[in-house]
Every structure is written in C-alpha cells, then in structure tokens.
mmCIF file of C-alpha atoms in Angstrom:
data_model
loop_
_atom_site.group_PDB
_atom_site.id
_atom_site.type_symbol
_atom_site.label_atom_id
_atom_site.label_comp_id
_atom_site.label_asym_id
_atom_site.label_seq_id
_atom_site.Cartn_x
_atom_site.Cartn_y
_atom_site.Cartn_z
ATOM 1 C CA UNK S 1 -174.751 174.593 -118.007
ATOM 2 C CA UNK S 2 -177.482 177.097 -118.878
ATOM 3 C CA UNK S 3 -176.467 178.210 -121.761
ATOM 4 C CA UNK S 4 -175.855 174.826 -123.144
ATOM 5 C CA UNK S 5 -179.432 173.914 -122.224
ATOM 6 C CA UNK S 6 -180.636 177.258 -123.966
ATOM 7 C CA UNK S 7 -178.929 176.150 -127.378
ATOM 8 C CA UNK S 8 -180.236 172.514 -127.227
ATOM 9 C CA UNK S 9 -183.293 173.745 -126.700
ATOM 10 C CA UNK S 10 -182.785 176.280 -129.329
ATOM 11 C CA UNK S 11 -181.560 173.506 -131.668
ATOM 12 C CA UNK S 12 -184.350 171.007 -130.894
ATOM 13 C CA UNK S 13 -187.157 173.430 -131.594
ATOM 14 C CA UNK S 14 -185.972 174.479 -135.024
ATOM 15 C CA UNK S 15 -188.404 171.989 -136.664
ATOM 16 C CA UNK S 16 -191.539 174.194 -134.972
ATOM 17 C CA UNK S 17 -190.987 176.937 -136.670
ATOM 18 C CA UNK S 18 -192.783 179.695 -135.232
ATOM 19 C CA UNK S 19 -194.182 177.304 -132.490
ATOM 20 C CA UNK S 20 -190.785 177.294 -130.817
ATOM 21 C CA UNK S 21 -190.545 178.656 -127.147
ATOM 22 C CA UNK S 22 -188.336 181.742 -128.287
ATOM 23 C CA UNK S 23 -189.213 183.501 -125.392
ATOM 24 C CA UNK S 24 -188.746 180.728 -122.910
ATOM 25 C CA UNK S 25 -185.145 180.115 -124.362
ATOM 26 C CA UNK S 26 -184.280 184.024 -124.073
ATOM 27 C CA UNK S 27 -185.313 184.128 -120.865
ATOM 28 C CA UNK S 28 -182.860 180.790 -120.293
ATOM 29 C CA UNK S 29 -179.921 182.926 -121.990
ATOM 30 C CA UNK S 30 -180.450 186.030 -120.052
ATOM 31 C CA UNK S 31 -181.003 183.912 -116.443
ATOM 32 C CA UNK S 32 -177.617 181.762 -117.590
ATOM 33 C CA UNK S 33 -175.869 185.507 -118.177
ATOM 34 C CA UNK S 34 -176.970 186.847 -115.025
ATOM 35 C CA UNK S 35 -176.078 183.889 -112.709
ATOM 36 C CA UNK S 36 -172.468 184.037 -114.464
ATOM 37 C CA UNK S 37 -172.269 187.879 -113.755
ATOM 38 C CA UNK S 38 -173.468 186.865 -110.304
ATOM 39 C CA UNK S 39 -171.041 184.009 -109.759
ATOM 40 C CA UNK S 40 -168.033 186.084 -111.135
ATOM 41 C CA UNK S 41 -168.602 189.109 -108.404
ATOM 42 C CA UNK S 42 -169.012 186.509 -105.985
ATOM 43 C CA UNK S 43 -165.685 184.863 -106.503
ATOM 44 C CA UNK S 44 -164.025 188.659 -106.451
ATOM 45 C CA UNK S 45 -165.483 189.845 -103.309
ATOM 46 C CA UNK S 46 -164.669 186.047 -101.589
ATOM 47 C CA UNK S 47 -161.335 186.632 -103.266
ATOM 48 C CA UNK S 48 -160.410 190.269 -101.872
ATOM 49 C CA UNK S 49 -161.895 189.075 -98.309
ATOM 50 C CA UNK S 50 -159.104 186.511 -97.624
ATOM 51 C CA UNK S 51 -155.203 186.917 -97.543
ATOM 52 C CA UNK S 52 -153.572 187.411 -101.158
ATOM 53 C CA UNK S 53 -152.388 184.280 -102.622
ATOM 54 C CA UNK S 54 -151.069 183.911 -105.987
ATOM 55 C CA UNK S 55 -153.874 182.258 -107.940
ATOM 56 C CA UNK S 56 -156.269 185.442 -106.204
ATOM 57 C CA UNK S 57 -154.024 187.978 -107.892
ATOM 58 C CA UNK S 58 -153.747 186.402 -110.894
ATOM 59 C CA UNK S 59 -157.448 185.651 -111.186
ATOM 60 C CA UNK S 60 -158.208 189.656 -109.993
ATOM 61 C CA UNK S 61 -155.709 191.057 -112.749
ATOM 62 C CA UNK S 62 -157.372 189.257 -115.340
ATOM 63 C CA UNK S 63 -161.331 189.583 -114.168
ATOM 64 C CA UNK S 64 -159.727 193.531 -113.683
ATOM 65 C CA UNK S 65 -160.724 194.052 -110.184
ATOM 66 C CA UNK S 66 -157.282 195.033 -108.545
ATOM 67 C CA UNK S 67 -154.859 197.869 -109.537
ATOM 68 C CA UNK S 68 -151.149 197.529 -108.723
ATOM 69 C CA UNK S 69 -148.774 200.479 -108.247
ATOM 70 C CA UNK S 70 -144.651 200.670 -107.788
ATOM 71 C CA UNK S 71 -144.680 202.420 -104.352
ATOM 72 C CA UNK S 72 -141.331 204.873 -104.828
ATOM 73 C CA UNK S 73 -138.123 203.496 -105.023
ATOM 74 C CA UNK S 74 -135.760 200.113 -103.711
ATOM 75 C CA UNK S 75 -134.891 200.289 -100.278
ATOM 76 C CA UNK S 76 -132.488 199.208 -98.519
ATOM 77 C CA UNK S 77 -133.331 196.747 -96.196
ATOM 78 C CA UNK S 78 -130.051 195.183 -95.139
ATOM 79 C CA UNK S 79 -129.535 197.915 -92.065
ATOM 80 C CA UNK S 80 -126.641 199.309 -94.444
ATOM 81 C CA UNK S 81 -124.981 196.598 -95.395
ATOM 82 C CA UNK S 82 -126.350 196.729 -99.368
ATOM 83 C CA UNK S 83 -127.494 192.911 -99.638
ATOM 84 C CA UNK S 84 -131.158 193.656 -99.556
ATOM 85 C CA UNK S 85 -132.924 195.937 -101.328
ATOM 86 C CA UNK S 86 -137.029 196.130 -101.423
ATOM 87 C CA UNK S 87 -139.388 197.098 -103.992
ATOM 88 C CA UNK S 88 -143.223 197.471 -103.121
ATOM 89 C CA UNK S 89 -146.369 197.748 -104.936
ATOM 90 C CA UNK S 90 -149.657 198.213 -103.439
ATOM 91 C CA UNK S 91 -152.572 196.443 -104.632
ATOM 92 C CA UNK S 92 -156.112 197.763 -104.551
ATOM 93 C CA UNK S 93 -159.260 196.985 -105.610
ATOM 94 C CA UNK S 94 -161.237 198.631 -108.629
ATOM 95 C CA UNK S 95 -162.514 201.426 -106.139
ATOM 96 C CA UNK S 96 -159.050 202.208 -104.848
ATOM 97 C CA UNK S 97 -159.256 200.419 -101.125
ATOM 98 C CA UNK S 98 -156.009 199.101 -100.284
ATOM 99 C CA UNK S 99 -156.070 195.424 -100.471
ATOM 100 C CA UNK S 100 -152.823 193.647 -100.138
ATOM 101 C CA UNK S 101 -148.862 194.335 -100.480
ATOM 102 C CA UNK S 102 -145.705 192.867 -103.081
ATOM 103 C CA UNK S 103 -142.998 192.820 -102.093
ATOM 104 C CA UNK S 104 -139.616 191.972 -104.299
ATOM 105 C CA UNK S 105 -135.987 191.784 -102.771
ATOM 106 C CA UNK S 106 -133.071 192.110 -104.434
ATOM 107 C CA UNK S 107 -129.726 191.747 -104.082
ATOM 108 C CA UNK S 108 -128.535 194.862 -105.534
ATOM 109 C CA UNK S 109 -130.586 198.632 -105.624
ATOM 110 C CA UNK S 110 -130.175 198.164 -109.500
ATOM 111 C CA UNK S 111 -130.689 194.983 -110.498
ATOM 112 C CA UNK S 112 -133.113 194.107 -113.352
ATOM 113 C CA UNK S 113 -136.748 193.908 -112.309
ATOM 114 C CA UNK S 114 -137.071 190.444 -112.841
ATOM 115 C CA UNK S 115 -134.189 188.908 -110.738
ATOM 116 C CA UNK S 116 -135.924 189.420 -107.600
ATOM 117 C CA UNK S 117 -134.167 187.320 -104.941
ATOM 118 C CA UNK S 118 -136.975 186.357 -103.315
ATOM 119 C CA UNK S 119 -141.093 188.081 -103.701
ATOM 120 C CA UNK S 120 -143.999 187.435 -101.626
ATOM 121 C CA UNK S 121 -147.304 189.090 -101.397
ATOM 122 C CA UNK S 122 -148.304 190.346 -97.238
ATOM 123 C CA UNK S 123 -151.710 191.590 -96.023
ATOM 124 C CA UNK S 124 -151.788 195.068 -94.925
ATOM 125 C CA UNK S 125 -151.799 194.706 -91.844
ATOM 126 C CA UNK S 126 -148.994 193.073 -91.851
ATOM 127 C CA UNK S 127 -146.917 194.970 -94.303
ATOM 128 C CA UNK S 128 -144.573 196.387 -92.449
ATOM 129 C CA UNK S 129 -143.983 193.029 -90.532
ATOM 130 C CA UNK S 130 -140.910 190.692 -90.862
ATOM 131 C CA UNK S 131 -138.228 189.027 -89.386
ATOM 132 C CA UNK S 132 -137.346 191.442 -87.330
ATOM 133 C CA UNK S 133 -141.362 192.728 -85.849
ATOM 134 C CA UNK S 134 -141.197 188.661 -84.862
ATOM 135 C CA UNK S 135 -137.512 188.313 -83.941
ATOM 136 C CA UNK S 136 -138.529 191.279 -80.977
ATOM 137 C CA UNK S 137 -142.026 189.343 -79.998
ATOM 138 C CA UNK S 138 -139.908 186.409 -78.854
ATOM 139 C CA UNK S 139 -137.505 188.312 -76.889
ATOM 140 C CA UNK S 140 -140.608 190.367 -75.091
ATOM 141 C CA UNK S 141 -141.919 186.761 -74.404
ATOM 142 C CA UNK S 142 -144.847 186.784 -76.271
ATOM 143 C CA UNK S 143 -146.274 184.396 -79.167
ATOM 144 C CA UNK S 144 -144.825 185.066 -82.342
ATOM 145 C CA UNK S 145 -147.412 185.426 -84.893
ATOM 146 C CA UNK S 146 -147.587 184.320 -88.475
ATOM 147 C CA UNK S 147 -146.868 186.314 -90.912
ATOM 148 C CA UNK S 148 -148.454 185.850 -94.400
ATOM 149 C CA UNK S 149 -146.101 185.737 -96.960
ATOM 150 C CA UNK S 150 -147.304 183.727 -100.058
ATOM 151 C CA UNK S 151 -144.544 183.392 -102.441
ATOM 152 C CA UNK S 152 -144.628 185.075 -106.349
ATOM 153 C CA UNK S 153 -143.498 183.090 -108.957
ATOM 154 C CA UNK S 154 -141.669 184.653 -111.877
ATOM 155 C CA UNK S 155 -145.012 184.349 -114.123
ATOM 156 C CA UNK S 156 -146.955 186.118 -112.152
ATOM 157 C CA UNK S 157 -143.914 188.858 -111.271
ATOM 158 C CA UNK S 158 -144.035 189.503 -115.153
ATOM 159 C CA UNK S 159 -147.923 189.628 -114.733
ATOM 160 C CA UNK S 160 -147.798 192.104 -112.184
ATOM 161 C CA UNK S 161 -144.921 194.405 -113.493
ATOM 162 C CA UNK S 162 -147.382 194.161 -117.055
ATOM 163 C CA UNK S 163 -149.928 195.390 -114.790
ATOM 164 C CA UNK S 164 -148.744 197.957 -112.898
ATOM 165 C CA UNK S 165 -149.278 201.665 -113.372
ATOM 166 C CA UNK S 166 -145.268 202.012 -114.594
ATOM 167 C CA UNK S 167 -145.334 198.932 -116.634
#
C-alpha cells in the first residue's frame, strides 16, 4: 500500500541526509491517509444503501456510523397465546435516518436478553412484514414477496445489546 511505499521510501533515503525527498514522502503519507478516509466512507455509504446483513452491522458499529435503540417493550406476538414475544431496536445512521430494523423473539415476555428464540435484522420497509402480511398476499392471489430477514448470531446480539442506547 501507500503507506508502505512512503516508509520504504522513507527508509531508503536515510543515507541522503538532507537530500532526501521529505516533501515528496509527506505528500505520499497524507495522499495514502486521504484515499483510506475516502475508501472507509465509501464502504459506509455502499453499506447503508443495501439491505442489513450481519457483517454490515457489525462493520457500521465498529467504523461508528449506526446507532441502535430498544424500541419500548416485548410484545406479544403470538395473537394471545404467550409463545412469542418481540423485542425491536431501530438502527440509524450517525445523522439519525432510520436505516434498518432487529428484531429478537422470545419465548417468554421475560426471558433473559440473550435467549432470543430466533433474531433477524428487516429493512424498513418491510418492518412490519411477516408471515402473516405474506400468508394474506397468497390468499388475495397475488405474488408473495420476499421478505428480508438476515439472521443475528449470538455475537453480534451481544454486539448490538453493547451498543444500544440501554446497554
């Protein structure tokens, strides 16, 4: 890379003394810092453009472009019957646009945080999409769309729950 060049370069001209292209190597460092700055904004804005996957959130929590935040309480989401219970958490860019949804289920309204029964991240659009929004597409006779639903491992669950604004 760049910056490897700068510091053989650096290296090799130590023997000229005051000769040496100081300037010329700067310049190298401060091009090589630049294109990395470039490169990294690059891969965040390509990043939040696309649906959420799991190496994208990870990558964003770390570079510190995305915010998460626990979105009120469990739900139930069993229509009464108490076997599934949903957690959300929003996820939004530096700026505060709405990116992409978590969600968690659980089997219980009180179960620890990390024994989700299943967890998947959802665009928001289709956040409030599931089973059920695709169950009542077939029986209208239409195509039943795909819903994005790209699974969280427990890794990045503890990531995310590190991450979020209630820790």
């Amino acid at each position: 890379d760049f910056e490897e060049c700068a510091r053989d370069l650096s290296q090799s001209s130590l023997p000229l003394g005051d000769a040496a292209p100081h300037a010329l190597i700067d310049q190298l460092k401060d091009s090589a810092r630049q294109l990395r700055e470039q490169a990294t904004l690059t891969r965040i804005n390509v990043l939040m453009a696309r649906p959420p996957t799991a190496g994208a959130v990870e990558y964003l929590l770390q570079a510190g472009a995305i915010r998460i935040r626990r979105r009120g309480g469990r739900r139930d989401f069993s229509s009464g019957n108490g076997a599934d219970f949903l957690q959300e958490y929003e996820i939004r860019d530096a700026r505060g646009n709405e990116l992409w949804y978590a969600h968690f289920h659980y089997s219980t309204r009180d179960a620890a945080q990390e024994l989700f029964s299943k967890a998947h991240l959802k665009t928001a659009a289709q956040r409030k999409q599931g089973l059920g929004f695709q169950i009542a597409q077939q029986q209208a006779g239409e195509t039943v769309g795909r819903i994005w639903r790209e699974n969280i491992s427990i890794a990045l669950a503890r990531k995310m729950f590190a991450a979020s604004d209630d820790g």
